[in-house]
PDB file of C-alpha atoms in Angstrom:
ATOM      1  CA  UNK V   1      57.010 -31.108  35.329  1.00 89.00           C
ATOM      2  CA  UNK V   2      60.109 -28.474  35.830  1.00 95.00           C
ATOM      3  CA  UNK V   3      59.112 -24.919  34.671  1.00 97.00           C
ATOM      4  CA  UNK V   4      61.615 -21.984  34.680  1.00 98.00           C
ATOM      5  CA  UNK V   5      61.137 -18.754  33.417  1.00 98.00           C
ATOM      6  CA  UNK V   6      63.814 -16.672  31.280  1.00 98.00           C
ATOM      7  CA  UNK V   7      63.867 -12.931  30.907  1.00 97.00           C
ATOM      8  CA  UNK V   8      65.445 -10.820  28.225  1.00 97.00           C
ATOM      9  CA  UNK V   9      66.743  -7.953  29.516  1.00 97.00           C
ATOM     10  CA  UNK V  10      68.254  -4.871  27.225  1.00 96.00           C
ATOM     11  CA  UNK V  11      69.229  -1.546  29.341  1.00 96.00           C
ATOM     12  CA  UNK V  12      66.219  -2.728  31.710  1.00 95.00           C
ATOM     13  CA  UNK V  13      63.729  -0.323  33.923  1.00 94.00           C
ATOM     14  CA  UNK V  14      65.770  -1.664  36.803  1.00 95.00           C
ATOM     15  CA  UNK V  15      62.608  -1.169  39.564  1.00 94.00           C
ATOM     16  CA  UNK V  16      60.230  -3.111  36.453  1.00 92.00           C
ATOM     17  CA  UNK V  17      62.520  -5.818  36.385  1.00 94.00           C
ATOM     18  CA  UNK V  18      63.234  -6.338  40.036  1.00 94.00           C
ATOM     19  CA  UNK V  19      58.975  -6.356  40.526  1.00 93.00           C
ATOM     20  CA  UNK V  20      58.521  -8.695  37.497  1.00 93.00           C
ATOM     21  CA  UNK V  21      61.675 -11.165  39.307  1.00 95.00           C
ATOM     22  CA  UNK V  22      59.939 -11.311  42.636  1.00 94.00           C
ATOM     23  CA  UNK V  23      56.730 -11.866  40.877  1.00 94.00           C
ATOM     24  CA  UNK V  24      57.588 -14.782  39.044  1.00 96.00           C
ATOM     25  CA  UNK V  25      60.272 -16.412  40.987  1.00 95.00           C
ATOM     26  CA  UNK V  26      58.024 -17.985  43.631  1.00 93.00           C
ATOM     27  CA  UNK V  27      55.862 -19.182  40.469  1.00 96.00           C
ATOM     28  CA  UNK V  28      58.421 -21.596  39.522  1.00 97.00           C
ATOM     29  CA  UNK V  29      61.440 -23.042  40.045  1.00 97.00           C
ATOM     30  CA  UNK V  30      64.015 -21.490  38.577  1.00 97.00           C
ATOM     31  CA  UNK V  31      64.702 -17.824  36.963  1.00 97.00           C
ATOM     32  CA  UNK V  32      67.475 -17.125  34.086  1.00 98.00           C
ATOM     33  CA  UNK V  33      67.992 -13.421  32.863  1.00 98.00           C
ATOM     34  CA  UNK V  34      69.638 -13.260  29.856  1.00 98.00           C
ATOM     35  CA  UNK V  35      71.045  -9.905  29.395  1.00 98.00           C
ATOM     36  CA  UNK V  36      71.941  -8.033  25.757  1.00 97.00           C
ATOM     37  CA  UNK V  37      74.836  -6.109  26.839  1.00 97.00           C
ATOM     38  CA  UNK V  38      73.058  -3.703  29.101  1.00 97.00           C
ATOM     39  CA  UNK V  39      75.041  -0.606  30.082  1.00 97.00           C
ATOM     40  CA  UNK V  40      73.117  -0.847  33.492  1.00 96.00           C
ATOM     41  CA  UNK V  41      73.406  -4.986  34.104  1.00 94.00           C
ATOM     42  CA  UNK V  42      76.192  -4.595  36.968  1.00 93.00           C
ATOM     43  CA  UNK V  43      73.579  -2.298  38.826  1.00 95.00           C
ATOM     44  CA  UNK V  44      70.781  -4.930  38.149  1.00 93.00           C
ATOM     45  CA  UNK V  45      72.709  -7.910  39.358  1.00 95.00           C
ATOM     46  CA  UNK V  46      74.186  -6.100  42.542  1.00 94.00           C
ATOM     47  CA  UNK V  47      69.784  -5.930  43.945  1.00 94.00           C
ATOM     48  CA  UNK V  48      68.683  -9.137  42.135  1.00 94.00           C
ATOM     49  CA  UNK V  49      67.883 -12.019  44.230  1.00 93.00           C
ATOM     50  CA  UNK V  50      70.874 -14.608  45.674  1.00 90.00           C
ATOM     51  CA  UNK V  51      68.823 -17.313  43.745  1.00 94.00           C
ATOM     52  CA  UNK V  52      67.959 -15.790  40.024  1.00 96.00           C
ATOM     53  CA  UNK V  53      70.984 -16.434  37.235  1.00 97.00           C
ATOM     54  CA  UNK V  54      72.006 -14.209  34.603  1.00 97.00           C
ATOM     55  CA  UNK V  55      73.559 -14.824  31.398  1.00 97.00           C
ATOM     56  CA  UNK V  56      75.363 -12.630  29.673  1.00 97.00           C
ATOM     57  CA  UNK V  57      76.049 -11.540  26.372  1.00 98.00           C
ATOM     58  CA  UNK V  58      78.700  -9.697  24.859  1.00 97.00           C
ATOM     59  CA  UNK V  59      77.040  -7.945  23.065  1.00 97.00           C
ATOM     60  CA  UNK V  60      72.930  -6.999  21.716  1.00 97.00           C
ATOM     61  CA  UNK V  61      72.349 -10.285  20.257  1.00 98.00           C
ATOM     62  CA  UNK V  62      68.762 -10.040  19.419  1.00 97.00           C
ATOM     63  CA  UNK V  63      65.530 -11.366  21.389  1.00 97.00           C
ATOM     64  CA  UNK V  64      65.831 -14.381  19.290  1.00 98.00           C
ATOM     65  CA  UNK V  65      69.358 -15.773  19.737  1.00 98.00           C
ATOM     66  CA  UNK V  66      68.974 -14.489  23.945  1.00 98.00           C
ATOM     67  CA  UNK V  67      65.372 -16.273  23.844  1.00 98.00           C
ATOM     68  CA  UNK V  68      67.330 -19.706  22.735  1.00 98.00           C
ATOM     69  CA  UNK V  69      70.860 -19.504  24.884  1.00 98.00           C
ATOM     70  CA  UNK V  70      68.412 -19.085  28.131  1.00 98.00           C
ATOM     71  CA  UNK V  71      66.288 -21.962  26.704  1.00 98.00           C
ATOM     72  CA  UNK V  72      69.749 -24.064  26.104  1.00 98.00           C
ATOM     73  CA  UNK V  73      71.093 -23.631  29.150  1.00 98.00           C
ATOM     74  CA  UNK V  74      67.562 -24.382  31.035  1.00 98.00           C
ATOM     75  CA  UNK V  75      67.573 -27.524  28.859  1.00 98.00           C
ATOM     76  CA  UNK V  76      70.797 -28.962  30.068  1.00 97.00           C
ATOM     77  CA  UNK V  77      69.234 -28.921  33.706  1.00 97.00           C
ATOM     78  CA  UNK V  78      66.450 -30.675  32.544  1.00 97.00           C
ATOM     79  CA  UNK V  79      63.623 -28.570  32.252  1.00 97.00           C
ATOM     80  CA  UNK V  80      60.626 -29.325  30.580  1.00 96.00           C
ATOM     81  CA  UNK V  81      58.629 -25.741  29.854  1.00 97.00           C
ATOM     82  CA  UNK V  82      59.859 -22.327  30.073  1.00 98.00           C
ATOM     83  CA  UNK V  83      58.094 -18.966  30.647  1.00 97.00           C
ATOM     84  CA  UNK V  84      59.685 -16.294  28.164  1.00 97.00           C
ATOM     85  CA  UNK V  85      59.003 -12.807  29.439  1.00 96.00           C
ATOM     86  CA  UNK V  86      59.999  -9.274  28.313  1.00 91.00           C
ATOM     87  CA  UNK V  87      62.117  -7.242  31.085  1.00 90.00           C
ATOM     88  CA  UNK V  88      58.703  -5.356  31.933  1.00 84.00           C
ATOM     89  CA  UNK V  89      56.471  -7.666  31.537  1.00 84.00           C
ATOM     90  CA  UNK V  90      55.319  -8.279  35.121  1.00 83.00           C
ATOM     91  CA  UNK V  91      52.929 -11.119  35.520  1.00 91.00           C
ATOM     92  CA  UNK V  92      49.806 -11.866  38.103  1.00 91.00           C
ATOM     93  CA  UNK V  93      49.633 -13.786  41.221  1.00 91.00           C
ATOM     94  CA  UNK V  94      49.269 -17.323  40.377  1.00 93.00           C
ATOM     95  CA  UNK V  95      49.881 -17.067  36.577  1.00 95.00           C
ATOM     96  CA  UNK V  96      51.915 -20.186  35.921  1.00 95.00           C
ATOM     97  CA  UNK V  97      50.018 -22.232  37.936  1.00 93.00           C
ATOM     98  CA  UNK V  98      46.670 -20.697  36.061  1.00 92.00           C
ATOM     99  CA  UNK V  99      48.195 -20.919  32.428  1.00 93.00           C
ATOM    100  CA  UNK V 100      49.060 -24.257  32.872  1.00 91.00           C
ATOM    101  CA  UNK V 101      46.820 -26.736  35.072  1.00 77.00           C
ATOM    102  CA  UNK V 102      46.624 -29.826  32.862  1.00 69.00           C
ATOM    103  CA  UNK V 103      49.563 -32.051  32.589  1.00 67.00           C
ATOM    104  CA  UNK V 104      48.786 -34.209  29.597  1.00 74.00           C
ATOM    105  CA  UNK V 105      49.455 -32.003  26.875  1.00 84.00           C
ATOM    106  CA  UNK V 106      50.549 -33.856  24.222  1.00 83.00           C
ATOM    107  CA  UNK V 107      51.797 -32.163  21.151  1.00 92.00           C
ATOM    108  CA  UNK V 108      51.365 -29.033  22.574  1.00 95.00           C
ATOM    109  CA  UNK V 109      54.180 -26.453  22.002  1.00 96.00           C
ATOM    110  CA  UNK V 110      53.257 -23.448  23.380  1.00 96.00           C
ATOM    111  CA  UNK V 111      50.803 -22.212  25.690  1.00 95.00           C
ATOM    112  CA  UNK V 112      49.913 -18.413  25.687  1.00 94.00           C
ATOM    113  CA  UNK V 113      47.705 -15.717  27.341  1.00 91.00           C
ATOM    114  CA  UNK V 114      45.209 -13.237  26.163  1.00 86.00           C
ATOM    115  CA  UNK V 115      47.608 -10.473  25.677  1.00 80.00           C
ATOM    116  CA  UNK V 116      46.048  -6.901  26.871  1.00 71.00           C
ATOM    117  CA  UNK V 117      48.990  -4.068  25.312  1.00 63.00           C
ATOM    118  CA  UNK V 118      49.490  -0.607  25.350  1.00 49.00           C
ATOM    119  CA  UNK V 119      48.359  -0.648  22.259  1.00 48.00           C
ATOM    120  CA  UNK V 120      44.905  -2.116  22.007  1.00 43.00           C
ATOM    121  CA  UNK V 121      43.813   1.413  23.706  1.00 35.00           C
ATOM    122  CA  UNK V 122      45.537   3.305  20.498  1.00 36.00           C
ATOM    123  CA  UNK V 123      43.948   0.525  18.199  1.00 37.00           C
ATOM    124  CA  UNK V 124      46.829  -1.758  16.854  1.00 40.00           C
ATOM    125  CA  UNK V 125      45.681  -5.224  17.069  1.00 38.00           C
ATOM    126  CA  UNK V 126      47.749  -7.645  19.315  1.00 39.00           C
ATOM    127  CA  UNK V 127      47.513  -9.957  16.178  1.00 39.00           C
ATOM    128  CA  UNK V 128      46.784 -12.802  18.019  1.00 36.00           C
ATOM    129  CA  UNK V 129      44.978 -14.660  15.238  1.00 32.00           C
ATOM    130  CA  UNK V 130      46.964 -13.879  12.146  1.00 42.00           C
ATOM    131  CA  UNK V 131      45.589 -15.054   8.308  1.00 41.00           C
ATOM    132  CA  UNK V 132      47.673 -18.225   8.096  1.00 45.00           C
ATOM    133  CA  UNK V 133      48.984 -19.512   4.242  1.00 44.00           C
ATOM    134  CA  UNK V 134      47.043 -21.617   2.063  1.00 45.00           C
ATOM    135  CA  UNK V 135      48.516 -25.036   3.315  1.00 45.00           C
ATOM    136  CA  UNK V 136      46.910 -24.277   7.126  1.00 47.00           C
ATOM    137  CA  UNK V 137      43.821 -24.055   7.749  1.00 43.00           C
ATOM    138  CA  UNK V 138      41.905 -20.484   9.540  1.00 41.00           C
ATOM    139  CA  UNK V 139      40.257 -21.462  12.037  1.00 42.00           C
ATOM    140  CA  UNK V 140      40.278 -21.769  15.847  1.00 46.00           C
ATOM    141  CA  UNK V 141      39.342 -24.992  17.654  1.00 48.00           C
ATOM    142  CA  UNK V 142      38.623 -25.909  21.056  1.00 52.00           C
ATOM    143  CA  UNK V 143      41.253 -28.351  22.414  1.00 56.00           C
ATOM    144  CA  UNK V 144      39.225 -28.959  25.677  1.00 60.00           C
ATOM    145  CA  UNK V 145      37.472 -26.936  28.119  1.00 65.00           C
ATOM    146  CA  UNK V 146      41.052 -25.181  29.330  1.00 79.00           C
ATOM    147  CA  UNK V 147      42.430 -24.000  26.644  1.00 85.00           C
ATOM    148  CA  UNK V 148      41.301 -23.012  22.598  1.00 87.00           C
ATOM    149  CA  UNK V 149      43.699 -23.507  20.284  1.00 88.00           C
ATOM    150  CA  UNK V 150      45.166 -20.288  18.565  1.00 88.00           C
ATOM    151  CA  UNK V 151      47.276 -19.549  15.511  1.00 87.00           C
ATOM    152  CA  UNK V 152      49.425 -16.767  16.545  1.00 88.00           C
ATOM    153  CA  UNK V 153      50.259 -15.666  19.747  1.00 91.00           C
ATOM    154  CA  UNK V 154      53.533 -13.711  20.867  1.00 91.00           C
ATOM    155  CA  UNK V 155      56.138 -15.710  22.960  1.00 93.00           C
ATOM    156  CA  UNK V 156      56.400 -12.683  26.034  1.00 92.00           C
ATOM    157  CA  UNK V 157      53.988 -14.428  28.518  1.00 94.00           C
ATOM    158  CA  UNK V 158      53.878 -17.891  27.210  1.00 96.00           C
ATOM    159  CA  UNK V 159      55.412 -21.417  28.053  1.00 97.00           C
ATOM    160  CA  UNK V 160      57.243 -22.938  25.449  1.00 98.00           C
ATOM    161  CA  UNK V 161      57.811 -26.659  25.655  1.00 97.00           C
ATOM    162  CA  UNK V 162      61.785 -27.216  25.401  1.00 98.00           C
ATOM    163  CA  UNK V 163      61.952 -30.327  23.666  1.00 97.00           C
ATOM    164  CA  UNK V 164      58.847 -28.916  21.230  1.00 98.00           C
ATOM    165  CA  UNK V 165      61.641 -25.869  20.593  1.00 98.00           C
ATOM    166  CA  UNK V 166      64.271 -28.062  19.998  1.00 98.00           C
ATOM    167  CA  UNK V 167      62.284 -30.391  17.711  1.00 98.00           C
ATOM    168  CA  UNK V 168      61.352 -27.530  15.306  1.00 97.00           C
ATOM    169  CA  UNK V 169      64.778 -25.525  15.093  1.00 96.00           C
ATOM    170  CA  UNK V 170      64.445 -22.836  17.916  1.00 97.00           C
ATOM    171  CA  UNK V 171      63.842 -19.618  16.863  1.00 98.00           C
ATOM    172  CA  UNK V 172      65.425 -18.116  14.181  1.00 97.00           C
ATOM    173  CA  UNK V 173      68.450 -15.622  15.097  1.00 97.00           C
ATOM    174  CA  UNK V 174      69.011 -13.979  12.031  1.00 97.00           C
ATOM    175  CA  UNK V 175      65.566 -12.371  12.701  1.00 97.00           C
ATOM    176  CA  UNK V 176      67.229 -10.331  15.264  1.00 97.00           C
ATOM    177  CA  UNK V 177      63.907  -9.364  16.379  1.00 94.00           C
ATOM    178  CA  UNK V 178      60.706  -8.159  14.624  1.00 94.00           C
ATOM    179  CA  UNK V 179      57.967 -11.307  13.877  1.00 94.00           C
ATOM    180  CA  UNK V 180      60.352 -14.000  15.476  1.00 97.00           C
ATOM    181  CA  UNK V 181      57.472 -14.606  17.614  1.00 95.00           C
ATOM    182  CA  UNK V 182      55.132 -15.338  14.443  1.00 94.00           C
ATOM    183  CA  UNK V 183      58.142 -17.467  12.596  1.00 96.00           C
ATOM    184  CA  UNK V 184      58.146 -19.576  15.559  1.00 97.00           C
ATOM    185  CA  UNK V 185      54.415 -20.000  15.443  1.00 95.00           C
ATOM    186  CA  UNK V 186      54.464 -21.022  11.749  1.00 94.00           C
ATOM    187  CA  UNK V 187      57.453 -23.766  12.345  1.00 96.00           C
ATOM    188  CA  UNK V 188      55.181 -25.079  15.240  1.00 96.00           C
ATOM    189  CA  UNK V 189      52.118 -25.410  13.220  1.00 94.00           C
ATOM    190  CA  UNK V 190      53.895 -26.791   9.993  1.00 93.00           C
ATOM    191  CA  UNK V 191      55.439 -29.378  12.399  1.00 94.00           C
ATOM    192  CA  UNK V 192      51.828 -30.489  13.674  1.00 92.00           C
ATOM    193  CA  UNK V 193      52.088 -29.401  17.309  1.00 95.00           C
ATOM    194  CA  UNK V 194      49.395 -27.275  19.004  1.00 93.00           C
ATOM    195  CA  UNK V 195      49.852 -23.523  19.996  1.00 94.00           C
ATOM    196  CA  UNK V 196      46.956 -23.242  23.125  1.00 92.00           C
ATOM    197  CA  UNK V 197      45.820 -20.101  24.367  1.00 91.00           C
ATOM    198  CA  UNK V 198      44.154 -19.677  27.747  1.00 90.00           C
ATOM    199  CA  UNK V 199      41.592 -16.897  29.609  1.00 85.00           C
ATOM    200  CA  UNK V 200      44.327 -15.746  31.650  1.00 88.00           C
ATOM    201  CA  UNK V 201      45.209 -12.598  31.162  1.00 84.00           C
ATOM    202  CA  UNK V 202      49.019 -10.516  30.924  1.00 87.00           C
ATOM    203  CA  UNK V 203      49.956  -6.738  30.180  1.00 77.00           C
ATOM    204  CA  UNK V 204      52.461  -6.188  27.798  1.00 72.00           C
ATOM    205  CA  UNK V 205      54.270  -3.127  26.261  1.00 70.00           C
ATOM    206  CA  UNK V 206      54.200  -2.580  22.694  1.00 72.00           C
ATOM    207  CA  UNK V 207      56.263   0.095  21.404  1.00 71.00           C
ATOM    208  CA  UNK V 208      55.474   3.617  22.481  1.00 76.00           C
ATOM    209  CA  UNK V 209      51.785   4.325  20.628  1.00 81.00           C
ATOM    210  CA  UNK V 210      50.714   7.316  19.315  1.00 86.00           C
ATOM    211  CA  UNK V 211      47.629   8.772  17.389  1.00 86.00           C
ATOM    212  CA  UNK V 212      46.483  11.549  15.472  1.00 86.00           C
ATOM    213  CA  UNK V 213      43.151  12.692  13.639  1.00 86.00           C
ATOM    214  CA  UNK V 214      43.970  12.409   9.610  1.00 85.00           C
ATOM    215  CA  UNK V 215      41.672  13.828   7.344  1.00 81.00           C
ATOM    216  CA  UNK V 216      38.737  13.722   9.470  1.00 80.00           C
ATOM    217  CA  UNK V 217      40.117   9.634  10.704  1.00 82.00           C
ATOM    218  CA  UNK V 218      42.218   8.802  13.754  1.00 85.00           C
ATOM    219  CA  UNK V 219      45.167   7.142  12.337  1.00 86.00           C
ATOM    220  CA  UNK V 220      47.132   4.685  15.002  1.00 84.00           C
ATOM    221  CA  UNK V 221      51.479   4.016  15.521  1.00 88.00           C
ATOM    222  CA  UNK V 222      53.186   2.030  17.527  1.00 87.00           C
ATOM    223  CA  UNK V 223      55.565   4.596  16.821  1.00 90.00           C
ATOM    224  CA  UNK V 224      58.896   2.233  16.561  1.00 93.00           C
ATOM    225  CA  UNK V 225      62.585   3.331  16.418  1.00 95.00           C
ATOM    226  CA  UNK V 226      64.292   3.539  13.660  1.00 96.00           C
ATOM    227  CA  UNK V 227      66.321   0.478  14.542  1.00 96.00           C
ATOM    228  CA  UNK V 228      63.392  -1.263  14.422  1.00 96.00           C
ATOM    229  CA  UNK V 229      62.089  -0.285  11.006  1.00 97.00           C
ATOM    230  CA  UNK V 230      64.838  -1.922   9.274  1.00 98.00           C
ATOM    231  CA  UNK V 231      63.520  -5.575  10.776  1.00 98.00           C
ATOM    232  CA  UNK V 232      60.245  -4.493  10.509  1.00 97.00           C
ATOM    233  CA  UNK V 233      60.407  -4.646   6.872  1.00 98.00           C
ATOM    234  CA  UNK V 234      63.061  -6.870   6.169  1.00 97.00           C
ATOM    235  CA  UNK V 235      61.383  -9.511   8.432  1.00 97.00           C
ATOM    236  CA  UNK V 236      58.257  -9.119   7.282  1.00 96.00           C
ATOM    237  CA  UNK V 237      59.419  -9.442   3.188  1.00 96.00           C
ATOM    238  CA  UNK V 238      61.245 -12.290   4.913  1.00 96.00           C
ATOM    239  CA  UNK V 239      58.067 -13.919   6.187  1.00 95.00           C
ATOM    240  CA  UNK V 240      56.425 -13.290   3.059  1.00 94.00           C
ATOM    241  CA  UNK V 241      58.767 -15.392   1.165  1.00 93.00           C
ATOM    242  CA  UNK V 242      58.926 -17.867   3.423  1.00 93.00           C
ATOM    243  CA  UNK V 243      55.116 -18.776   4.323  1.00 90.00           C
ATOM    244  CA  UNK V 244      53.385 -17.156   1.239  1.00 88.00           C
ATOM    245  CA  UNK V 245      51.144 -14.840   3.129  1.00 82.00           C
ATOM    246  CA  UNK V 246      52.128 -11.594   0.492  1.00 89.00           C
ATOM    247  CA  UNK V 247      49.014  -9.867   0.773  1.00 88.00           C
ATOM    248  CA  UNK V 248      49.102  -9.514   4.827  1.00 86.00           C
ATOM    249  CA  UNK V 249      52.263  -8.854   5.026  1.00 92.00           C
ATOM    250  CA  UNK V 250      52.917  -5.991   2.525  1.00 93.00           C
ATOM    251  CA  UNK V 251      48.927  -4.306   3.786  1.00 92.00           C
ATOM    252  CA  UNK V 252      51.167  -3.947   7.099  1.00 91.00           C
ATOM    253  CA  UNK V 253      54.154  -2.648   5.402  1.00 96.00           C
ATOM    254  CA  UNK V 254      51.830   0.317   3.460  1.00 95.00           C
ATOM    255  CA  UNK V 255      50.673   0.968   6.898  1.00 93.00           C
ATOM    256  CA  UNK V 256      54.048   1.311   8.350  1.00 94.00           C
ATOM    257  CA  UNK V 257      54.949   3.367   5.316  1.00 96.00           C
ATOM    258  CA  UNK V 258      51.777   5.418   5.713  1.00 94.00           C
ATOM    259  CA  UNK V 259      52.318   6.754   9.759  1.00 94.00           C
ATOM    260  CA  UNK V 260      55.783   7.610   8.814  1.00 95.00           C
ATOM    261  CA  UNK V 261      54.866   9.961   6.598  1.00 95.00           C
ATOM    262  CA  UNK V 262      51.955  11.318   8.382  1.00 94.00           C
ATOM    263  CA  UNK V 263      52.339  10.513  11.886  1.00 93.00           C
ATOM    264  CA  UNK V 264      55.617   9.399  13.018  1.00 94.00           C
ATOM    265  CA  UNK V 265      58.801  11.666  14.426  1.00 94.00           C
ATOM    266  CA  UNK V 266      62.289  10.740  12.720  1.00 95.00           C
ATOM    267  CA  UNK V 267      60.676  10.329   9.142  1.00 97.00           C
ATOM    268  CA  UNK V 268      63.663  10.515   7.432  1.00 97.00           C
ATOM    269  CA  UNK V 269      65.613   8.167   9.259  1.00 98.00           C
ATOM    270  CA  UNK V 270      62.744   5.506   9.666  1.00 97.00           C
ATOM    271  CA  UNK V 271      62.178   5.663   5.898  1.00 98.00           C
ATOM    272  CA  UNK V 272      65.851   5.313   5.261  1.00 98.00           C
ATOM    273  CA  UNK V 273      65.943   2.310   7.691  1.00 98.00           C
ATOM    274  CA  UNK V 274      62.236   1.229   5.932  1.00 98.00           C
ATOM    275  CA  UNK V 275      63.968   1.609   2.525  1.00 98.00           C
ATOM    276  CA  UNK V 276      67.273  -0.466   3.256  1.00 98.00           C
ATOM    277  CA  UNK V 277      64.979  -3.433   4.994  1.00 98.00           C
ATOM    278  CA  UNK V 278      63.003  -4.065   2.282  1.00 97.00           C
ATOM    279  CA  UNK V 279      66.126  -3.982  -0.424  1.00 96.00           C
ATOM    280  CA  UNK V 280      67.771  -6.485   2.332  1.00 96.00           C
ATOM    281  CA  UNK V 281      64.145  -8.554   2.348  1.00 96.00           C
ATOM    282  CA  UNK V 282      63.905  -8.907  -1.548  1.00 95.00           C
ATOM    283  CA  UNK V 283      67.250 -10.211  -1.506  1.00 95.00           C
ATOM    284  CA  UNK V 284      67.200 -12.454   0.787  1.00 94.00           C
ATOM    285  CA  UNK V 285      66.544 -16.219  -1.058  1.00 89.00           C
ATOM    286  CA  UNK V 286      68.754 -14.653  -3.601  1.00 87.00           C
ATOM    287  CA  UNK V 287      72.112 -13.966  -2.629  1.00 73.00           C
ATOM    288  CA  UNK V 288      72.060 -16.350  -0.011  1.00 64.00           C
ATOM    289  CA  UNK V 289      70.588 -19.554   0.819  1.00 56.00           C
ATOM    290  CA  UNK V 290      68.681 -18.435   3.695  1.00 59.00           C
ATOM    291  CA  UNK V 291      65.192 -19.571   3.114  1.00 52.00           C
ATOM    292  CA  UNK V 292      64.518 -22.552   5.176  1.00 51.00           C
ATOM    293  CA  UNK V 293      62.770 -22.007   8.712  1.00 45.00           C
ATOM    294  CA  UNK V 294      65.433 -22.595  10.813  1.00 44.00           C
TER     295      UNK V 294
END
């Protein structure tokens, strides 16, 4: 079993990145960066290690379309999982070996951790069990005594089986970003293979959180960008559309809507970015034909 691990990199915490490359890169055999057009890439690559790759785009191409050129490339060399990880997402001692200790897998297209965030301290769930659509079912099964199976799990932290990927369509790059990970999740499931989760645990970064006391009730952000908004609810209508799950998706989208107004720097500029993503989501299925999965 070949395992590499592929990190996205976008204007990087350059002593982060270097700590979560040396952490990894005795955990398997081979480590890719793919890089969005960072303004500070040259300074990464002159203190990387001789032995990790980079890839580089020419421009920000998303976390989707980076996530599936490193996975490409690993493919042609003939490996079997890869690790995707954020550019700070700096993993334990041991962690590959722990996540995945049982070689007969079958069916099984991702394996993920129990995600601990920055987050789950201001209150935002990590959403790693997501209401699925009518035609799955809700629940959570035990696969064996390793690993549970899950429903939704983000793809910073977990292995991805390459010929799984390739099987359901990779990820899906006009997504850009925002609920990629849970797209990928639904296209696994629909396709009857197995997302697994496992005890092992990984910090992750999740926006920049904030919180404030409203009306007598604390009231929780991740406080994105801007630039984010836009996907946020363009992806989300998107998801919507495509899996059926209205009611979840637009709760999250009030929410959204709600700590702009109330909690959030930048209001008017998130809302305008809030505004044009959901005109782009209603229209999307309608001026174009975009609506498959893939």
């Amino acid at each position: 079993m070949k395992i590499a691990a592929v990190i996205i990199t976008y204007n990087p915490d350059i002593s982060v990145l270097i700590d979560n490359v040396n952490t990894i890169s005795n955990q398997v055999e081979s480590v890719l960066i793919v890089d969005n057009n960072s303004h500070n890439i040259h300074d990464v690559v002159r203190i990387l290690p001789k032995e990790t790759e980079v890839y580089f785009e020419s421009e920000n191409v998303g976390i989707a379309k980076a996530t599936n050129d490193g996975i490409i490339f690993l493919k042609l060399r003939e490996f079997d999982w890869v690790i995707t990880l954020d550019q700070d997402s700096v993993v334990p001692k041991n962690y590959v070996k722990n996540l995945i200790n049982d070689e007969d897998l079958k069916n099984v297209g991702m394996i993920a951790p129990i995600i601990f965030n920055n987050s789950d301290a201001a209150g935002e769930s990590n959403h790693q069990y997501d209401k699925l659509p009518a035609n799955l079912v809700n629940k959570k099964y035990i696969y064996n005594d390793m690993y549970q199976e899950a429903l939704h799990v983000i793809a910073s932290g977990a292995l991805i089986n390459i010929e799984i990927w390739h099987a359901v369509g990779k990820m899906d790059e006009y997504l850009f970003i925002d609920r990629v990970d849970y797209d990928f999740n639904m296209k696994l499931l629909i396709n009857n293979y197995l997302i697994l989760q496992k005890n092992v645990m990984l910090n992750h970064k999740l926006g920049s959180p904030i919180q404030k006391d409203i009306f007598s009730k604390k009231l929780y952000s991740l406080n994105h960008s801007a630039f984010r908004k836009y996907y946020i609810f363009r992806n989300s209508i998107i998801m919507a559309k495509r899996y059926g799950n209205r009611s979840q998706e637009f709760k999250k989208l009030f929410k959204h809507l709600v700590c702009i107004v109330l909690i959030e720097d930048n209001k008017t500029k998130k809302m305008i970015s809030a505004f044009k993503g959901t005109f782009d989501g209603i229209l999307y299925g309608i001026l174009n034909t975009r609506m498959n999965t893939k």
